[in-house]
Amino acid sequence: MTAIIEELELDLEVFTGPFDLLLTLVLREEVDLLEVELADVVISYLDVLEARGELDLDVATEFLVLIAALLELKSRLMLPREEEELFEDFAPGEAAEELLARMLEARRYRHAADHLAERLAAEHGYRFRAAAPPAFLKKVVLPDAETARAVYDPAQLGKAVGGLLRLPEAIALEHLTIHRVTVAERLSHLRSLLKRGACTFTDAVKDADRVTVAVTLFSLLELYKQGEATWTQDGTFAEIHITPCSPREEVIRELAGVGA
Amino acid sequence: MSAELTRRLEALLFVAPEPVTGAELLEALECEPGELDLALAELRGAYAPGLRGIEVKEVAGGLTFATAPDAEDSVRRLLAKPRTPPLTPAQAETLSIVAYLQPVSRPEITRIRGVSADSASSTLLERGLIEEAGRSQFGAVLYRTTPLFLKLFGLASLQDLPEVTAWDPSPEETADLRDRLLKAGEARAGGPVGADPAG
Amino acid sequence: MSAELTRRLEALLFVAPEPVTGAELLEALECEPGELDLALAELRGAYAPGLRGIEVKEVAGGLTFATAPDAEDSVRRLLAKPRTPPLTPAQAETLSIVAYLQPVSRPEITRIRGVSADSASSTLLERGLIEEAGRSQFGAVLYRTTPLFLKLFGLASLQDLPEVTAWDPSPEETADLRDRLLKAGEARAGGPVGADPAG
């Protein structure tokens, strides 16, 4: 383990102390992994990195491998109880072995990566030619009918044409539940809303799905056509304000007042 | 040839995709015109015609390497050997439609495939597997296969094309091949299918 | 160098856009393997490192010319293009996992690294060092290295990569690591560290 991991001091709800101790206690099942907030461990680690001015996750892979493995262990523990036998197999020693295997594997490829980076650096100065082929080759020479030999299988043509003859299967829609919304339903919904006065389109389609929204808009057009409502919208995507036009009593009174 | 400047000059001429002018060489090599002249003379000497497989050539106001003329045959064998690349699925479909229905128009091919056949038929035309065969009554160019097509498929004549029935998934159908292909194509494209006008 | 075959070989390596395999050379030069070997030895001698501005390299399963590394500065000034940037640690790790385990999926790479490899693998894809190689049984895209990878890393083939286990720690080191995993906190566990295992 790297120096930083050894230095990592944690102050969590269930545990206070160095990270490697936590690791040991978890692997010995003396601390319940389910109660450890791994996100807090990550934050503590980031704090250490930041304090040291080494906030570079690219070089932090060892810690990340450990944390990822702990997360995986934890998620296994969180499986429903029916899966009991799954982690009965998982003795504390095995957990440590698995962590170790993870660390060795990551370490392997990290060193291989160093090797590749060195190789690339060593090849740094070599440049390959990237010129177009000479002009006399530009024209592609295809075989002519005289010299051509059979290279294609005629069965390929039969297969292709046979495939084209195949009628695609009709798409089965039985498994889809089609949500049916009728204009009549939405009309009566709108009318009942408008009985209470003006409303907005948002009120009319509260929590509705897209089909309902579309059908409500159709119904609104219908109301407009019938002269039952008018609507205004200040701009694209702005709220739609719907006003009833039905000659309800107060409206008539108002109109009468204006007229007088 | 071992002077360091000459070696770098050689590297530049090798790697440059276009002829390099004297000014560009002076800048890249960071040397004096006199030094460049000497290096160039040395390089020309090392690559004098007949000595090597590459020659120094002066073209388009610049210097470049080119293959020696007597290597041309080998170069052609290496880079320009006649190739018959495998057919893509789109090309095979287009070619089979032309082979079985010829003469056939591009719009018909598109209808049968359910997707455009423009790129595939252009390639087939370019490779000489199909050719134009007049125009349909509606003015669309018609295609047919070429003698090269027969050669490449090892067919003595169009009669030797595999029987469609061998590949036919719906032998009960009795309609003409063209009609059946069109019907299947329209079904694929989501167009009207006689069987299910509502779908 | 003046043998006609060597001259033609030189022309081929010069003009081919990619490394040329022995089989391709035999076919283009119309010669016997023994003759090719002789010509190749002669060419390698003529272009031995340090002699000229160009060197013969064996990469990606074939032979090719490349500029001598000490001409790099001049080449860079001529082409005015920065070298491909070096790999970041994340890219190098991702590339090494792909190189050794190919074909390998992104989730597998992530599992080994402990951290997402998405950005690194996108960059490697963009730079043409890795490419898609079909899909795993679970539908994840698989990756493999490209011929460009071999070329840029000066590898004749993937066999030239050292055994990945070469970097494994010795059995003693492994045992030590295992001990530390299980016992690192042991000493402190007895001490007053404020640990509360019961919590």
Short mmCIF file of C-alpha atoms in Angstrom, two decimals, chain C residues 33-157:
data_model
loop_
_atom_site.label_atom_id
_atom_site.label_comp_id
_atom_site.label_asym_id
_atom_site.label_seq_id
_atom_site.Cartn_x
_atom_site.Cartn_y
_atom_site.Cartn_z
CA PRO C 33 12.86 -16.24 -50.09
CA GLY C 34 16.64 -16.77 -50.06
CA GLU C 35 17.17 -13.93 -52.52
CA LEU C 36 14.92 -11.67 -50.48
CA ASP C 37 16.88 -12.48 -47.32
CA LEU C 38 20.13 -11.51 -49.01
CA ALA C 39 18.68 -8.29 -50.38
CA LEU C 40 17.22 -7.47 -46.99
CA ALA C 41 20.54 -8.05 -45.25
CA GLU C 42 22.22 -5.78 -47.77
CA LEU C 43 19.58 -3.10 -47.26
CA ARG C 44 19.79 -3.33 -43.47
CA GLY C 45 23.56 -2.93 -43.75
CA ALA C 46 23.24 0.14 -45.93
CA TYR C 47 20.72 1.69 -43.52
CA ALA C 48 22.31 0.60 -40.24
CA PRO C 49 21.43 3.09 -37.46
CA GLY C 50 23.74 6.10 -37.47
CA LEU C 51 24.72 5.79 -41.12
CA ARG C 52 21.88 7.59 -42.80
CA GLY C 53 18.84 9.79 -42.24
CA ILE C 54 16.53 6.82 -42.68
CA GLU C 55 16.42 3.44 -40.94
CA VAL C 56 14.78 0.12 -41.75
CA LYS C 57 12.27 -0.80 -39.04
CA GLU C 58 10.32 -3.98 -38.42
CA VAL C 59 6.93 -3.01 -37.05
CA ALA C 60 3.36 -4.24 -37.15
CA GLY C 61 4.29 -7.44 -38.91
CA GLY C 62 6.20 -5.83 -41.75
CA LEU C 63 9.16 -3.77 -42.89
CA THR C 64 9.15 -0.04 -43.35
CA PHE C 65 11.46 2.96 -43.49
CA ALA C 66 11.38 5.61 -40.78
CA THR C 67 13.43 8.75 -40.23
CA ALA C 68 16.40 8.47 -37.89
CA PRO C 69 15.46 9.77 -34.43
CA ASP C 70 18.23 12.39 -34.41
CA ALA C 71 16.59 14.14 -37.37
CA GLU C 72 13.46 14.66 -35.27
CA ASP C 73 14.05 18.34 -34.55
CA SER C 74 14.50 19.23 -38.22
CA VAL C 75 11.51 17.10 -39.17
CA ARG C 76 9.39 18.85 -36.60
CA ARG C 77 10.44 22.25 -37.90
CA LEU C 78 9.64 21.19 -41.47
CA LEU C 79 6.27 19.64 -40.80
CA ALA C 80 5.42 22.20 -38.10
CA LYS C 81 3.28 19.59 -36.45
CA PRO C 82 3.67 18.70 -32.80
CA ARG C 83 4.47 15.10 -32.04
CA THR C 84 1.62 12.98 -30.84
CA PRO C 85 1.40 13.86 -27.14
CA PRO C 86 2.70 11.33 -24.63
CA LEU C 87 0.16 9.09 -22.92
CA THR C 88 -1.39 10.14 -19.62
CA PRO C 89 -1.14 7.52 -16.86
CA ALA C 90 -4.84 6.66 -17.33
CA GLN C 91 -4.36 6.21 -21.07
CA ALA C 92 -1.23 4.11 -20.60
CA GLU C 93 -3.01 1.85 -18.07
CA THR C 94 -6.04 1.44 -20.31
CA LEU C 95 -3.84 0.74 -23.32
CA SER C 96 -1.80 -1.85 -21.43
CA ILE C 97 -4.97 -3.66 -20.32
CA VAL C 98 -6.25 -3.71 -23.91
CA ALA C 99 -2.85 -4.78 -25.26
CA TYR C 100 -2.54 -7.74 -22.88
CA LEU C 101 -6.15 -8.88 -22.55
CA GLN C 102 -7.57 -8.12 -25.99
CA PRO C 103 -10.34 -8.39 -26.87
CA VAL C 104 -11.49 -6.74 -23.65
CA SER C 105 -14.60 -4.75 -22.76
CA ARG C 106 -14.80 -1.34 -21.14
CA PRO C 107 -16.46 -2.69 -17.95
CA GLU C 108 -13.56 -5.14 -17.56
CA ILE C 109 -11.04 -2.33 -17.96
CA THR C 110 -12.94 -0.32 -15.37
CA ARG C 111 -12.98 -3.25 -12.97
CA ILE C 112 -9.23 -3.73 -13.21
CA ARG C 113 -8.41 -0.04 -12.87
CA GLY C 114 -10.97 0.52 -10.12
CA VAL C 115 -11.98 3.69 -11.90
CA SER C 116 -13.81 4.49 -15.12
CA ALA C 117 -11.78 4.26 -18.32
CA ASP C 118 -14.31 6.02 -20.50
CA SER C 119 -12.38 9.17 -21.24
CA ALA C 120 -9.08 7.36 -21.67
CA SER C 121 -10.53 4.77 -24.03
CA SER C 122 -12.29 7.45 -26.08
CA THR C 123 -8.98 9.25 -26.54
CA LEU C 124 -7.20 6.02 -27.47
CA LEU C 125 -9.95 5.26 -29.99
CA GLU C 126 -9.69 8.76 -31.43
CA ARG C 127 -5.93 8.45 -31.76
CA GLY C 128 -6.36 5.13 -33.54
CA LEU C 129 -4.40 3.13 -30.95
CA ILE C 130 -7.34 0.86 -30.14
CA GLU C 131 -10.41 -0.11 -32.15
CA GLU C 132 -13.69 -1.94 -31.66
CA ALA C 133 -13.58 -5.70 -32.02
CA GLY C 134 -17.17 -6.91 -31.92
CA ARG C 135 -19.27 -7.36 -28.84
CA SER C 136 -19.06 -9.54 -25.77
CA GLN C 137 -21.81 -12.04 -24.98
CA PHE C 138 -23.31 -9.37 -22.72
CA GLY C 139 -23.37 -6.82 -25.51
CA ALA C 140 -20.45 -4.69 -24.31
CA VAL C 141 -18.17 -3.36 -27.04
CA LEU C 142 -14.82 -5.14 -27.06
CA TYR C 143 -11.53 -3.41 -27.82
CA ARG C 144 -8.26 -4.48 -29.37
CA THR C 145 -5.09 -2.67 -30.35
CA THR C 146 -4.50 -1.51 -33.94
CA PRO C 147 -1.57 -1.88 -36.33
CA LEU C 148 -0.88 1.81 -35.62
CA PHE C 149 -0.32 0.86 -31.98
CA LEU C 150 2.37 -1.63 -33.03
CA LYS C 151 3.90 0.95 -35.37
CA LEU C 152 4.07 3.74 -32.82
CA PHE C 153 5.43 1.48 -30.10
CA GLY C 154 8.00 -0.10 -32.41
CA LEU C 155 6.59 -3.59 -31.96
CA ALA C 156 6.82 -6.19 -34.72
CA SER C 157 3.85 -8.03 -33.17
#
